[in-house]
Coordinates of C-alpha atoms in Angstrom, one line a residue:
M1 CA 36.7 117.5 -45.1
T2 CA 34.9 119.0 -47.9
L3 CA 34.9 117.8 -51.5
Q4 CA 34.6 121.0 -53.5
G5 CA 31.6 121.3 -55.7
F6 CA 29.5 118.8 -53.7
D7 CA 26.7 119.5 -51.3
E8 CA 27.4 118.5 -47.7
D9 CA 24.0 116.8 -47.4
L10 CA 24.9 114.6 -50.4
I11 CA 28.3 113.7 -48.8
E12 CA 26.6 112.8 -45.5
R13 CA 24.0 110.6 -47.3
V14 CA 26.6 108.8 -49.4
K15 CA 28.7 108.2 -46.3
V16 CA 25.7 106.4 -44.8
E17 CA 24.7 104.5 -48.0
N18 CA 28.0 103.6 -49.6
E19 CA 30.6 101.5 -47.7
E20 CA 33.4 102.2 -50.2
F21 CA 32.9 105.9 -49.9
R22 CA 32.7 105.7 -46.1
A23 CA 36.0 103.8 -46.0
L24 CA 37.7 106.3 -48.4
Y25 CA 36.4 109.2 -46.3
L26 CA 37.8 107.7 -43.1
E27 CA 41.1 106.9 -44.8
H28 CA 41.3 110.5 -46.2
H29 CA 40.9 111.8 -42.7
D30 CA 43.6 109.5 -41.3
L31 CA 46.0 110.5 -44.1
E32 CA 45.3 114.2 -43.4
Q33 CA 46.2 113.7 -39.7
K34 CA 49.5 111.9 -40.7
L35 CA 50.4 114.6 -43.2
T36 CA 49.7 117.3 -40.6
E37 CA 52.0 115.5 -38.1
L38 CA 54.8 115.3 -40.8
T39 CA 54.5 118.9 -41.7
R40 CA 54.8 120.0 -38.1
S41 CA 58.5 119.2 -38.3
K42 CA 60.6 122.1 -39.4
Y43 CA 62.9 119.7 -41.3
L44 CA 62.0 116.3 -42.8
T45 CA 64.5 113.5 -43.4
P46 CA 64.7 112.2 -46.9
E47 CA 62.6 109.2 -45.7
Q48 CA 60.0 111.5 -44.3
E49 CA 59.8 113.4 -47.5
V50 CA 59.3 110.2 -49.5
E51 CA 56.6 109.1 -47.0
K52 CA 54.9 112.5 -47.3
R53 CA 54.7 112.3 -51.1
R54 CA 53.4 108.7 -50.8
L55 CA 50.7 109.7 -48.4
Q56 CA 49.7 112.7 -50.6
K57 CA 49.4 110.5 -53.7
I58 CA 47.2 108.0 -51.8
K59 CA 45.1 110.8 -50.4
L60 CA 44.6 112.4 -53.9
A61 CA 43.7 109.0 -55.4
G62 CA 41.1 108.5 -52.7
K63 CA 39.7 112.0 -53.1
D64 CA 39.3 111.4 -56.9
R65 CA 37.5 108.1 -56.2
M66 CA 35.2 109.8 -53.7
A67 CA 34.4 112.5 -56.3
K68 CA 33.5 109.8 -58.9
I69 CA 31.2 108.1 -56.4
L70 CA 29.5 111.4 -55.6
K71 CA 29.0 112.2 -59.2
Q72 CA 27.2 108.8 -59.6
Y73 CA 24.9 109.7 -56.8
E74 CA 24.2 113.1 -58.2
S75 CA 23.2 111.6 -61.6
H76 CA 20.5 109.4 -59.9

């Protein structure tokens, strides 16, 4: 996963140094896998559509939080 606008070296350093970032990064990866599985289906049930939207919202919120953490590290 890449966070646009951020250097890969910075991302790797923050993953090592920041526990919250590391957890968010792993959660983001897990959510990406779940969403990939859901989108493999040609048709989704209404429940699957709701779950897909829920996972996308969680993933986006996590990505926003990771970006904030990275910005803090950039400013140091």
